């Protein structure tokens, strides 16, 4: 008989969510604003260290879109983006009519390579005569990017950083939370993330003025007037008070989720240690503290004797969901014409990498089932 399915990354409810939702219904706050939205933004700001202003939105993608608008990116601009990521990091660049410029990854963090970033900035200035409008590094799979070097380069050329921290809530770099390391940042609360609001996101801003401007654009850019008047194009991007209620409940277990995903990574790390041809994405130094949203392995077929695809199919046969690493943006047909500064790292990661089940609800027996596939089924 087939064993129950083990999923890649499932939501886990604290049990408090319904209290916040019920309160919203009882008080008739069933709208895209209200006490849960305010409370969720406050909780997130506190969790991030208290120095940032958080705006709850309908998705992480919406957050990146508004971030780019606030940074003034538009037609005839270029925006530098990490190539090794999910398409939602790059799509908003096209929404504002700008051109994405893709930069490859470094082998340690799998995130934006600072040397290539600087090469790309210099070359774009040479080719177009102007600076890129923003830099979007991604903390992929919860691993912080090499922010010290990226911040230095961004400061040298005076280009703002829009962090994509969609996968990195709870991760830290040099003791500081991801999401507070750039001018602005996006968070995601999609169903498979560290916490969920069923679907949702947030823009993290440095100043209150930026946060107010984000709220303005997120609520159809309505001017101050008794009638409806608009001087800018607006969006309907605000989070509903119901979704924010789920978020408030989820905040009560966020740190538990981070701790559990780190435990799961440690379990895989110990169990797979010494297995020929298998390596894990791990914190390169003490300065990095990944939330280990997903534990990722690389399979070197020359040593392991099997490929990443063999591993994925063996997991599938054991009723275990896994997923290849993100296919880099410079290889995506939709971005075929975009400039790219590369070194082959992300292509190799895509060839060799697989994400393992990492939900906080996984039991030791579930984890053992995954490890058993490596040991006995290949
Ligand atoms: C790296 C990355 N950026 C952006 C997003 C977009 O977030 P959302 O799905 O909330 O729009 C996601 C997740 O979906 C993501 O993984």
mmCIF file of C-alpha atoms and ligand atoms in Angstrom:
data_model
loop_
_atom_site.group_PDB
_atom_site.id
_atom_site.type_symbol
_atom_site.label_atom_id
_atom_site.label_comp_id
_atom_site.label_asym_id
_atom_site.label_seq_id
_atom_site.Cartn_x
_atom_site.Cartn_y
_atom_site.Cartn_z
ATOM 1 C CA UNK A 1 0.000 0.000 0.000
ATOM 2 C CA UNK A 2 1.247 3.473 -0.870
ATOM 3 C CA UNK A 3 2.320 5.634 2.040
ATOM 4 C CA UNK A 4 0.677 9.083 2.524
ATOM 5 C CA UNK A 5 1.972 11.955 0.386
ATOM 6 C CA UNK A 6 4.755 14.099 1.810
ATOM 7 C CA UNK A 7 4.396 17.621 0.409
ATOM 8 C CA UNK A 8 7.178 20.094 -0.270
ATOM 9 C CA UNK A 9 5.984 22.979 1.891
ATOM 10 C CA UNK A 10 2.601 23.122 3.587
ATOM 11 C CA UNK A 11 0.944 25.852 5.613
ATOM 12 C CA UNK A 12 0.542 25.278 9.350
ATOM 13 C CA UNK A 13 -2.095 27.115 11.382
ATOM 14 C CA UNK A 14 -1.528 28.217 14.976
ATOM 15 C CA UNK A 15 -5.188 27.854 15.967
ATOM 16 C CA UNK A 16 -5.428 31.597 16.739
ATOM 17 C CA UNK A 17 -6.281 32.627 13.165
ATOM 18 C CA UNK A 18 -10.031 32.019 13.547
ATOM 19 C CA UNK A 19 -10.218 34.309 16.609
ATOM 20 C CA UNK A 20 -8.919 37.249 14.572
ATOM 21 C CA UNK A 21 -11.171 36.380 11.614
ATOM 22 C CA UNK A 22 -14.230 36.021 13.876
ATOM 23 C CA UNK A 23 -13.510 39.383 15.444
ATOM 24 C CA UNK A 24 -13.385 40.921 11.949
ATOM 25 C CA UNK A 25 -16.782 39.410 11.112
ATOM 26 C CA UNK A 26 -18.295 40.358 14.480
ATOM 27 C CA UNK A 27 -17.222 43.979 14.054
ATOM 28 C CA UNK A 28 -18.037 44.065 10.304
ATOM 29 C CA UNK A 29 -14.446 44.863 9.277
ATOM 30 C CA UNK A 30 -14.753 42.742 6.119
ATOM 31 C CA UNK A 31 -12.861 45.209 3.922
ATOM 32 C CA UNK A 32 -9.314 45.832 2.668
ATOM 33 C CA UNK A 33 -8.365 47.798 5.787
ATOM 34 C CA UNK A 34 -9.077 47.549 9.503
ATOM 35 C CA UNK A 35 -7.659 46.552 12.897
ATOM 36 C CA UNK A 36 -6.162 43.261 11.686
ATOM 37 C CA UNK A 37 -4.297 45.030 8.854
ATOM 38 C CA UNK A 38 -2.932 47.614 11.328
ATOM 39 C CA UNK A 39 -2.116 44.892 13.872
ATOM 40 C CA UNK A 40 -0.404 42.637 11.336
ATOM 41 C CA UNK A 41 1.734 45.532 10.069
ATOM 42 C CA UNK A 42 2.687 46.391 13.659
ATOM 43 C CA UNK A 43 3.560 42.757 14.457
ATOM 44 C CA UNK A 44 5.731 42.468 11.335
ATOM 45 C CA UNK A 45 7.498 45.758 11.996
ATOM 46 C CA UNK A 46 8.265 44.649 15.563
ATOM 47 C CA UNK A 47 9.504 41.242 14.372
ATOM 48 C CA UNK A 48 11.854 42.970 11.909
ATOM 49 C CA UNK A 49 13.412 44.981 14.749
ATOM 50 C CA UNK A 50 11.082 47.985 14.964
ATOM 51 C CA UNK A 51 12.933 50.345 12.643
ATOM 52 C CA UNK A 52 10.859 49.770 9.488
ATOM 53 C CA UNK A 53 7.376 50.659 8.288
ATOM 54 C CA UNK A 54 5.405 47.743 6.862
ATOM 55 C CA UNK A 55 2.535 47.948 4.358
ATOM 56 C CA UNK A 56 0.403 44.790 4.031
ATOM 57 C CA UNK A 57 -0.535 44.030 0.412
ATOM 58 C CA UNK A 58 -2.294 41.419 -1.693
ATOM 59 C CA UNK A 59 0.964 39.687 -2.721
ATOM 60 C CA UNK A 60 4.740 39.829 -2.671
ATOM 61 C CA UNK A 61 4.647 40.539 -6.398
ATOM 62 C CA UNK A 62 2.485 43.621 -5.735
ATOM 63 C CA UNK A 63 5.047 44.713 -3.125
ATOM 64 C CA UNK A 64 7.893 44.546 -5.661
ATOM 65 C CA UNK A 65 5.766 46.413 -8.198
ATOM 66 C CA UNK A 66 4.992 49.246 -5.761
ATOM 67 C CA UNK A 67 8.619 49.281 -4.589
ATOM 68 C CA UNK A 68 9.782 49.897 -8.151
ATOM 69 C CA UNK A 69 7.172 52.647 -8.635
ATOM 70 C CA UNK A 70 8.313 54.368 -5.424
ATOM 71 C CA UNK A 71 11.922 54.159 -6.586
ATOM 72 C CA UNK A 72 10.890 55.873 -9.804
ATOM 73 C CA UNK A 73 11.613 53.017 -12.220
ATOM 74 C CA UNK A 74 9.845 53.406 -15.551
ATOM 75 C CA UNK A 75 10.221 53.300 -19.310
ATOM 76 C CA UNK A 76 13.788 53.675 -20.592
ATOM 77 C CA UNK A 77 15.174 52.527 -17.227
ATOM 78 C CA UNK A 78 17.061 49.356 -16.429
ATOM 79 C CA UNK A 79 16.767 47.415 -13.171
ATOM 80 C CA UNK A 80 19.337 44.850 -12.089
ATOM 81 C CA UNK A 81 17.853 41.584 -10.839
ATOM 82 C CA UNK A 82 19.287 38.303 -9.642
ATOM 83 C CA UNK A 83 18.867 35.754 -12.442
ATOM 84 C CA UNK A 84 18.565 32.743 -10.145
ATOM 85 C CA UNK A 85 15.083 33.329 -8.759
ATOM 86 C CA UNK A 86 11.355 32.883 -9.264
ATOM 87 C CA UNK A 87 9.846 34.929 -12.124
ATOM 88 C CA UNK A 88 7.931 37.122 -9.633
ATOM 89 C CA UNK A 89 11.225 38.887 -8.773
ATOM 90 C CA UNK A 90 11.603 40.054 -12.376
ATOM 91 C CA UNK A 91 8.068 40.447 -13.743
ATOM 92 C CA UNK A 92 7.374 43.743 -11.916
ATOM 93 C CA UNK A 93 10.346 45.294 -13.760
ATOM 94 C CA UNK A 94 8.381 44.682 -16.962
ATOM 95 C CA UNK A 95 5.144 45.955 -15.362
ATOM 96 C CA UNK A 96 6.735 49.418 -14.984
ATOM 97 C CA UNK A 97 8.056 49.293 -18.559
ATOM 98 C CA UNK A 98 11.719 48.994 -17.524
ATOM 99 C CA UNK A 99 14.241 46.432 -18.793
ATOM 100 C CA UNK A 100 15.598 43.737 -16.476
ATOM 101 C CA UNK A 101 19.344 43.167 -16.443
ATOM 102 C CA UNK A 102 20.141 39.751 -15.026
ATOM 103 C CA UNK A 103 23.136 39.009 -12.811
ATOM 104 C CA UNK A 104 24.276 35.487 -11.972
ATOM 105 C CA UNK A 105 24.954 33.956 -8.557
ATOM 106 C CA UNK A 106 27.975 33.218 -6.398
ATOM 107 C CA UNK A 107 28.563 29.578 -5.414
ATOM 108 C CA UNK A 108 28.462 30.137 -1.605
ATOM 109 C CA UNK A 109 25.069 31.756 -1.092
ATOM 110 C CA UNK A 110 23.543 30.928 -4.510
ATOM 111 C CA UNK A 111 22.552 34.626 -4.583
ATOM 112 C CA UNK A 112 23.696 37.695 -6.525
ATOM 113 C CA UNK A 113 27.443 37.649 -7.219
ATOM 114 C CA UNK A 114 28.827 41.044 -6.085
ATOM 115 C CA UNK A 115 31.663 41.019 -8.649
ATOM 116 C CA UNK A 116 29.233 40.428 -11.494
ATOM 117 C CA UNK A 117 26.915 43.077 -10.042
ATOM 118 C CA UNK A 118 29.676 45.671 -10.258
ATOM 119 C CA UNK A 119 30.636 44.523 -13.748
ATOM 120 C CA UNK A 120 26.991 44.833 -14.826
ATOM 121 C CA UNK A 121 26.608 48.347 -13.365
ATOM 122 C CA UNK A 122 29.773 49.584 -15.068
ATOM 123 C CA UNK A 123 28.844 48.021 -18.377
ATOM 124 C CA UNK A 124 25.258 49.327 -18.340
ATOM 125 C CA UNK A 125 26.539 52.849 -17.639
ATOM 126 C CA UNK A 126 28.944 52.447 -20.556
ATOM 127 C CA UNK A 127 26.262 51.096 -22.936
ATOM 128 C CA UNK A 128 23.246 53.234 -21.978
ATOM 129 C CA UNK A 129 24.916 56.318 -20.519
ATOM 130 C CA UNK A 130 22.967 56.047 -17.258
ATOM 131 C CA UNK A 131 22.816 54.064 -14.040
ATOM 132 C CA UNK A 132 20.370 51.221 -13.465
ATOM 133 C CA UNK A 133 17.440 52.479 -11.383
ATOM 134 C CA UNK A 134 17.486 49.760 -8.705
ATOM 135 C CA UNK A 135 19.125 46.493 -7.651
ATOM 136 C CA UNK A 136 16.978 43.479 -6.699
ATOM 137 C CA UNK A 137 19.005 40.882 -4.794
ATOM 138 C CA UNK A 138 17.051 37.828 -3.638
ATOM 139 C CA UNK A 139 17.543 35.832 -0.410
ATOM 140 C CA UNK A 140 16.694 32.607 -2.185
ATOM 141 C CA UNK A 141 15.423 29.641 -0.182
ATOM 142 C CA UNK A 142 15.887 31.838 2.894
ATOM 143 C CA UNK A 143 19.675 32.216 2.479
ATOM 144 C CA UNK A 144 20.763 35.850 2.880
ATOM 145 C CA UNK A 145 22.616 37.333 -0.087
ATOM 146 C CA UNK A 146 26.146 38.704 0.411
ATOM 147 C CA UNK A 147 24.649 42.010 1.539
ATOM 148 C CA UNK A 148 27.747 43.728 2.895
ATOM 149 C CA UNK A 149 29.385 43.720 -0.519
ATOM 150 C CA UNK A 150 26.147 44.386 -2.384
ATOM 151 C CA UNK A 151 25.377 47.341 -0.072
ATOM 152 C CA UNK A 152 28.877 48.777 -0.628
ATOM 153 C CA UNK A 153 28.569 48.564 -4.405
ATOM 154 C CA UNK A 154 25.035 50.003 -4.325
ATOM 155 C CA UNK A 155 26.266 52.890 -2.146
ATOM 156 C CA UNK A 156 29.285 53.543 -4.407
ATOM 157 C CA UNK A 157 27.037 53.997 -7.451
ATOM 158 C CA UNK A 158 24.134 55.463 -5.420
ATOM 159 C CA UNK A 159 21.618 52.887 -6.636
ATOM 160 C CA UNK A 160 18.859 51.829 -4.205
ATOM 161 C CA UNK A 161 18.417 48.187 -3.187
ATOM 162 C CA UNK A 162 14.964 46.596 -3.329
ATOM 163 C CA UNK A 163 15.410 43.337 -1.411
ATOM 164 C CA UNK A 164 13.367 40.351 -2.448
ATOM 165 C CA UNK A 165 12.881 38.727 0.960
ATOM 166 C CA UNK A 166 9.778 36.776 -0.144
ATOM 167 C CA UNK A 167 11.359 33.509 0.992
ATOM 168 C CA UNK A 168 13.451 34.917 3.816
ATOM 169 C CA UNK A 169 11.178 36.023 6.670
ATOM 170 C CA UNK A 170 13.100 35.239 9.857
ATOM 171 C CA UNK A 171 16.495 34.864 8.150
ATOM 172 C CA UNK A 172 19.317 37.064 9.440
ATOM 173 C CA UNK A 173 22.498 38.561 8.055
ATOM 174 C CA UNK A 174 25.046 39.831 10.601
ATOM 175 C CA UNK A 175 22.315 39.786 13.251
ATOM 176 C CA UNK A 176 19.928 41.903 11.174
ATOM 177 C CA UNK A 177 16.694 40.552 9.731
ATOM 178 C CA UNK A 178 16.414 40.065 5.974
ATOM 179 C CA UNK A 179 13.922 42.641 4.760
ATOM 180 C CA UNK A 180 15.766 45.461 6.576
ATOM 181 C CA UNK A 181 18.965 45.442 4.536
ATOM 182 C CA UNK A 182 17.969 47.655 1.609
ATOM 183 C CA UNK A 183 15.987 50.809 0.882
ATOM 184 C CA UNK A 184 12.851 48.672 0.634
ATOM 185 C CA UNK A 185 11.949 44.986 0.688
ATOM 186 C CA UNK A 186 9.165 42.639 -0.273
ATOM 187 C CA UNK A 187 7.803 39.795 1.851
ATOM 188 C CA UNK A 188 5.431 37.048 0.703
ATOM 189 C CA UNK A 189 2.739 35.231 2.674
ATOM 190 C CA UNK A 190 1.769 32.854 -0.106
ATOM 191 C CA UNK A 191 0.519 29.424 0.969
ATOM 192 C CA UNK A 192 3.935 27.769 0.876
ATOM 193 C CA UNK A 193 5.979 30.492 2.628
ATOM 194 C CA UNK A 194 7.213 30.859 6.236
ATOM 195 C CA UNK A 195 3.790 32.152 7.249
ATOM 196 C CA UNK A 196 0.692 32.474 5.105
ATOM 197 C CA UNK A 197 -2.298 34.756 4.814
ATOM 198 C CA UNK A 198 -3.624 32.352 2.142
ATOM 199 C CA UNK A 199 -2.090 34.804 -0.314
ATOM 200 C CA UNK A 200 -0.513 38.130 0.512
ATOM 201 C CA UNK A 201 2.653 40.132 0.853
ATOM 202 C CA UNK A 202 4.149 43.271 2.329
ATOM 203 C CA UNK A 203 6.368 46.150 1.340
ATOM 204 C CA UNK A 204 8.908 47.027 4.027
ATOM 205 C CA UNK A 205 9.879 50.711 3.907
ATOM 206 C CA UNK A 206 12.603 52.738 5.590
ATOM 207 C CA UNK A 207 10.464 55.859 6.119
ATOM 208 C CA UNK A 208 6.888 56.597 7.109
ATOM 209 C CA UNK A 209 6.538 58.792 3.993
ATOM 210 C CA UNK A 210 7.437 55.871 1.709
ATOM 211 C CA UNK A 211 4.945 53.637 3.522
ATOM 212 C CA UNK A 212 2.190 56.267 3.184
ATOM 213 C CA UNK A 213 2.968 56.605 -0.519
ATOM 214 C CA UNK A 214 2.789 52.802 -0.928
ATOM 215 C CA UNK A 215 -0.650 52.803 0.742
ATOM 216 C CA UNK A 216 -1.747 55.622 -1.572
ATOM 217 C CA UNK A 217 -0.767 53.681 -4.713
ATOM 218 C CA UNK A 218 -2.198 50.434 -3.275
ATOM 219 C CA UNK A 219 -5.651 52.021 -2.827
ATOM 220 C CA UNK A 220 -6.182 53.421 -6.334
ATOM 221 C CA UNK A 221 -4.100 56.602 -5.827
ATOM 222 C CA UNK A 222 -6.996 58.689 -4.630
ATOM 223 C CA UNK A 223 -6.218 62.402 -4.205
ATOM 224 C CA UNK A 224 -7.391 64.364 -1.143
ATOM 225 C CA UNK A 225 -10.878 65.458 -2.200
ATOM 226 C CA UNK A 226 -14.476 64.728 -1.192
ATOM 227 C CA UNK A 227 -15.109 63.239 -4.670
ATOM 228 C CA UNK A 228 -12.996 60.646 -6.483
ATOM 229 C CA UNK A 229 -10.058 62.388 -8.099
ATOM 230 C CA UNK A 230 -6.834 60.850 -9.408
ATOM 231 C CA UNK A 231 -3.576 62.422 -10.575
ATOM 232 C CA UNK A 232 -1.663 59.111 -10.694
ATOM 233 C CA UNK A 233 -2.387 55.592 -11.881
ATOM 234 C CA UNK A 234 -3.321 53.526 -8.832
ATOM 235 C CA UNK A 235 -3.672 49.844 -7.973
ATOM 236 C CA UNK A 236 -5.968 47.686 -5.873
ATOM 237 C CA UNK A 237 -3.202 45.994 -3.895
ATOM 238 C CA UNK A 238 -4.164 46.368 -0.211
ATOM 239 C CA UNK A 239 -4.499 43.272 2.000
ATOM 240 C CA UNK A 240 -7.989 42.449 3.270
ATOM 241 C CA UNK A 241 -8.744 42.611 6.985
ATOM 242 C CA UNK A 242 -9.689 38.882 6.842
ATOM 243 C CA UNK A 243 -6.346 37.803 5.347
ATOM 244 C CA UNK A 244 -4.539 40.038 7.841
ATOM 245 C CA UNK A 245 -6.433 38.169 10.605
ATOM 246 C CA UNK A 246 -4.832 34.943 9.389
ATOM 247 C CA UNK A 247 -1.512 36.802 9.391
ATOM 248 C CA UNK A 248 -1.919 37.912 13.019
ATOM 249 C CA UNK A 249 -2.586 34.310 14.037
ATOM 250 C CA UNK A 250 0.428 33.161 12.035
ATOM 251 C CA UNK A 251 2.697 35.707 13.723
ATOM 252 C CA UNK A 252 2.191 33.815 16.995
ATOM 253 C CA UNK A 253 3.999 30.788 15.471
ATOM 254 C CA UNK A 254 6.413 32.482 13.054
ATOM 255 C CA UNK A 255 9.489 31.938 15.205
ATOM 256 C CA UNK A 256 8.425 28.295 15.821
ATOM 257 C CA UNK A 257 8.232 27.836 12.048
ATOM 258 C CA UNK A 258 11.703 29.310 11.589
ATOM 259 C CA UNK A 259 13.113 27.105 14.373
ATOM 260 C CA UNK A 260 11.430 23.977 12.971
ATOM 261 C CA UNK A 261 12.634 24.573 9.405
ATOM 262 C CA UNK A 262 16.147 25.013 10.762
ATOM 263 C CA UNK A 263 15.793 21.732 12.677
ATOM 264 C CA UNK A 264 14.619 19.998 9.507
ATOM 265 C CA UNK A 265 17.664 21.319 7.646
ATOM 266 C CA UNK A 266 19.926 20.066 10.445
ATOM 267 C CA UNK A 267 18.264 16.642 10.289
ATOM 268 C CA UNK A 268 18.869 16.352 6.534
ATOM 269 C CA UNK A 269 22.377 17.723 6.941
ATOM 270 C CA UNK A 270 23.342 15.080 9.500
ATOM 271 C CA UNK A 271 21.557 12.226 7.718
ATOM 272 C CA UNK A 272 23.000 13.011 4.271
ATOM 273 C CA UNK A 273 26.507 13.847 5.483
ATOM 274 C CA UNK A 274 29.054 11.729 3.647
ATOM 275 C CA UNK A 275 26.595 10.518 1.013
ATOM 276 C CA UNK A 276 28.627 10.489 -2.221
ATOM 277 C CA UNK A 277 27.893 13.363 -4.587
ATOM 278 C CA UNK A 278 25.318 15.073 -2.328
ATOM 279 C CA UNK A 279 25.798 18.578 -0.910
ATOM 280 C CA UNK A 280 23.381 20.908 0.881
ATOM 281 C CA UNK A 281 22.995 24.678 0.761
ATOM 282 C CA UNK A 282 24.296 25.700 4.204
ATOM 283 C CA UNK A 283 25.232 29.001 5.876
ATOM 284 C CA UNK A 284 28.665 29.899 4.412
ATOM 285 C CA UNK A 285 29.807 31.641 7.643
ATOM 286 C CA UNK A 286 28.420 32.628 11.059
ATOM 287 C CA UNK A 287 27.282 35.928 9.536
ATOM 288 C CA UNK A 288 24.538 34.116 7.633
ATOM 289 C CA UNK A 289 21.512 32.605 9.372
ATOM 290 C CA UNK A 290 19.191 31.159 6.767
ATOM 291 C CA UNK A 291 15.615 30.418 7.804
ATOM 292 C CA UNK A 292 16.028 27.263 5.651
ATOM 293 C CA UNK A 293 12.610 27.848 4.100
ATOM 294 C CA UNK A 294 13.420 24.904 1.825
ATOM 295 C CA UNK A 295 16.350 22.558 2.290
ATOM 296 C CA UNK A 296 18.087 22.197 -1.075
ATOM 297 C CA UNK A 297 20.538 19.534 -2.242
ATOM 298 C CA UNK A 298 22.879 19.353 -5.217
ATOM 299 C CA UNK A 299 23.492 16.015 -6.922
ATOM 300 C CA UNK A 300 26.839 15.573 -8.659
ATOM 301 C CA UNK A 301 26.010 12.707 -11.057
ATOM 302 C CA UNK A 302 29.674 11.843 -11.697
ATOM 303 C CA UNK A 303 30.083 11.014 -7.991
ATOM 304 C CA UNK A 304 26.564 10.029 -6.928
ATOM 305 C CA UNK A 305 25.950 7.728 -9.894
ATOM 306 C CA UNK A 306 22.502 9.241 -10.446
ATOM 307 C CA UNK A 307 21.150 12.608 -11.583
ATOM 308 C CA UNK A 308 18.900 15.148 -9.925
ATOM 309 C CA UNK A 309 16.084 13.923 -12.164
ATOM 310 C CA UNK A 310 16.689 10.301 -11.073
ATOM 311 C CA UNK A 311 16.409 11.520 -7.475
ATOM 312 C CA UNK A 312 13.217 13.466 -8.185
ATOM 313 C CA UNK A 313 11.600 10.447 -9.880
ATOM 314 C CA UNK A 314 12.648 8.128 -7.031
ATOM 315 C CA UNK A 315 11.064 10.573 -4.547
ATOM 316 C CA UNK A 316 7.935 10.743 -6.689
ATOM 317 C CA UNK A 317 7.700 6.930 -6.750
ATOM 318 C CA UNK A 318 7.873 7.033 -2.937
ATOM 319 C CA UNK A 319 4.989 9.578 -2.944
ATOM 320 C CA UNK A 320 7.264 12.434 -1.867
ATOM 321 C CA UNK A 321 7.014 15.851 -3.520
ATOM 322 C CA UNK A 322 10.312 17.546 -4.418
ATOM 323 C CA UNK A 323 11.056 20.339 -6.904
ATOM 324 C CA UNK A 324 13.981 21.314 -9.136
ATOM 325 C CA UNK A 325 15.633 24.598 -8.173
ATOM 326 C CA UNK A 326 14.381 27.751 -9.917
ATOM 327 C CA UNK A 327 15.218 27.938 -13.603
ATOM 328 C CA UNK A 328 17.332 31.108 -14.024
ATOM 329 C CA UNK A 329 15.615 34.109 -15.583
ATOM 330 C CA UNK A 330 18.229 34.509 -18.342
ATOM 331 C CA UNK A 331 17.194 31.051 -19.611
ATOM 332 C CA UNK A 332 13.479 31.892 -19.643
ATOM 333 C CA UNK A 333 12.036 32.448 -23.141
ATOM 334 C CA UNK A 334 10.152 35.536 -21.948
ATOM 335 C CA UNK A 335 13.430 37.257 -20.958
ATOM 336 C CA UNK A 336 15.530 35.986 -23.893
ATOM 337 C CA UNK A 337 16.392 39.547 -25.014
ATOM 338 C CA UNK A 338 17.352 40.906 -21.582
ATOM 339 C CA UNK A 339 21.026 41.729 -20.886
ATOM 340 C CA UNK A 340 22.746 39.102 -18.717
ATOM 341 C CA UNK A 341 26.038 39.030 -16.799
ATOM 342 C CA UNK A 342 26.929 35.429 -16.061
ATOM 343 C CA UNK A 343 29.369 32.848 -14.864
ATOM 344 C CA UNK A 344 27.422 29.586 -15.310
ATOM 345 C CA UNK A 345 26.723 29.152 -11.575
ATOM 346 C CA UNK A 346 22.935 29.379 -11.739
ATOM 347 C CA UNK A 347 22.777 27.053 -14.763
ATOM 348 C CA UNK A 348 24.765 24.438 -12.887
ATOM 349 C CA UNK A 349 22.548 24.859 -9.788
ATOM 350 C CA UNK A 350 19.463 24.418 -11.954
ATOM 351 C CA UNK A 351 20.944 21.233 -13.502
ATOM 352 C CA UNK A 352 21.913 19.666 -10.192
ATOM 353 C CA UNK A 353 19.581 21.009 -7.535
ATOM 354 C CA UNK A 354 16.451 19.717 -5.849
ATOM 355 C CA UNK A 355 14.307 21.143 -3.012
ATOM 356 C CA UNK A 356 13.371 18.632 -0.325
ATOM 357 C CA UNK A 357 10.176 18.589 1.759
ATOM 358 C CA UNK A 358 10.593 21.198 4.507
ATOM 359 C CA UNK A 359 7.150 21.902 6.036
ATOM 360 C CA UNK A 360 7.185 22.633 9.767
ATOM 361 C CA UNK A 361 4.552 19.896 10.211
ATOM 362 C CA UNK A 362 6.877 17.097 9.044
ATOM 363 C CA UNK A 363 7.544 14.387 11.632
ATOM 364 C CA UNK A 364 10.848 12.571 12.189
ATOM 365 C CA UNK A 365 9.275 9.550 10.475
ATOM 366 C CA UNK A 366 8.490 11.698 7.404
ATOM 367 C CA UNK A 367 12.057 12.974 7.276
ATOM 368 C CA UNK A 368 13.367 9.435 7.618
ATOM 369 C CA UNK A 369 11.238 8.407 4.618
ATOM 370 C CA UNK A 370 12.929 11.112 2.527
ATOM 371 C CA UNK A 371 16.419 10.067 3.645
ATOM 372 C CA UNK A 372 15.585 6.431 2.936
ATOM 373 C CA UNK A 373 15.101 7.262 -0.756
ATOM 374 C CA UNK A 374 18.723 8.498 -0.940
ATOM 375 C CA UNK A 375 19.931 5.426 0.935
ATOM 376 C CA UNK A 376 17.885 2.594 -0.541
ATOM 377 C CA UNK A 377 16.098 3.560 -3.731
ATOM 378 C CA UNK A 378 18.835 4.817 -6.063
HETATM 379 C C1 LIG B 1 11.703 34.857 -4.654
HETATM 380 C C2 LIG B 1 10.258 35.235 -4.747
HETATM 381 N N1 LIG B 1 9.952 36.499 -5.067
HETATM 382 C C3 LIG B 1 8.684 36.922 -5.130
HETATM 383 C C4 LIG B 1 7.629 36.061 -4.862
HETATM 384 C C5 LIG B 1 6.243 36.588 -5.035
HETATM 385 O O1 LIG B 1 5.451 36.477 -3.937
HETATM 386 P P1 LIG B 1 3.847 36.296 -4.098
HETATM 387 O O2 LIG B 1 3.603 34.884 -4.515
HETATM 388 O O3 LIG B 1 3.318 36.608 -2.737
HETATM 389 O O4 LIG B 1 3.393 37.272 -5.127
HETATM 390 C C6 LIG B 1 7.901 34.733 -4.502
HETATM 391 C C7 LIG B 1 6.875 33.754 -4.153
HETATM 392 O O5 LIG B 1 5.909 33.424 -4.701
HETATM 393 C C8 LIG B 1 9.251 34.301 -4.467
HETATM 394 O O6 LIG B 1 9.564 33.034 -4.154
#
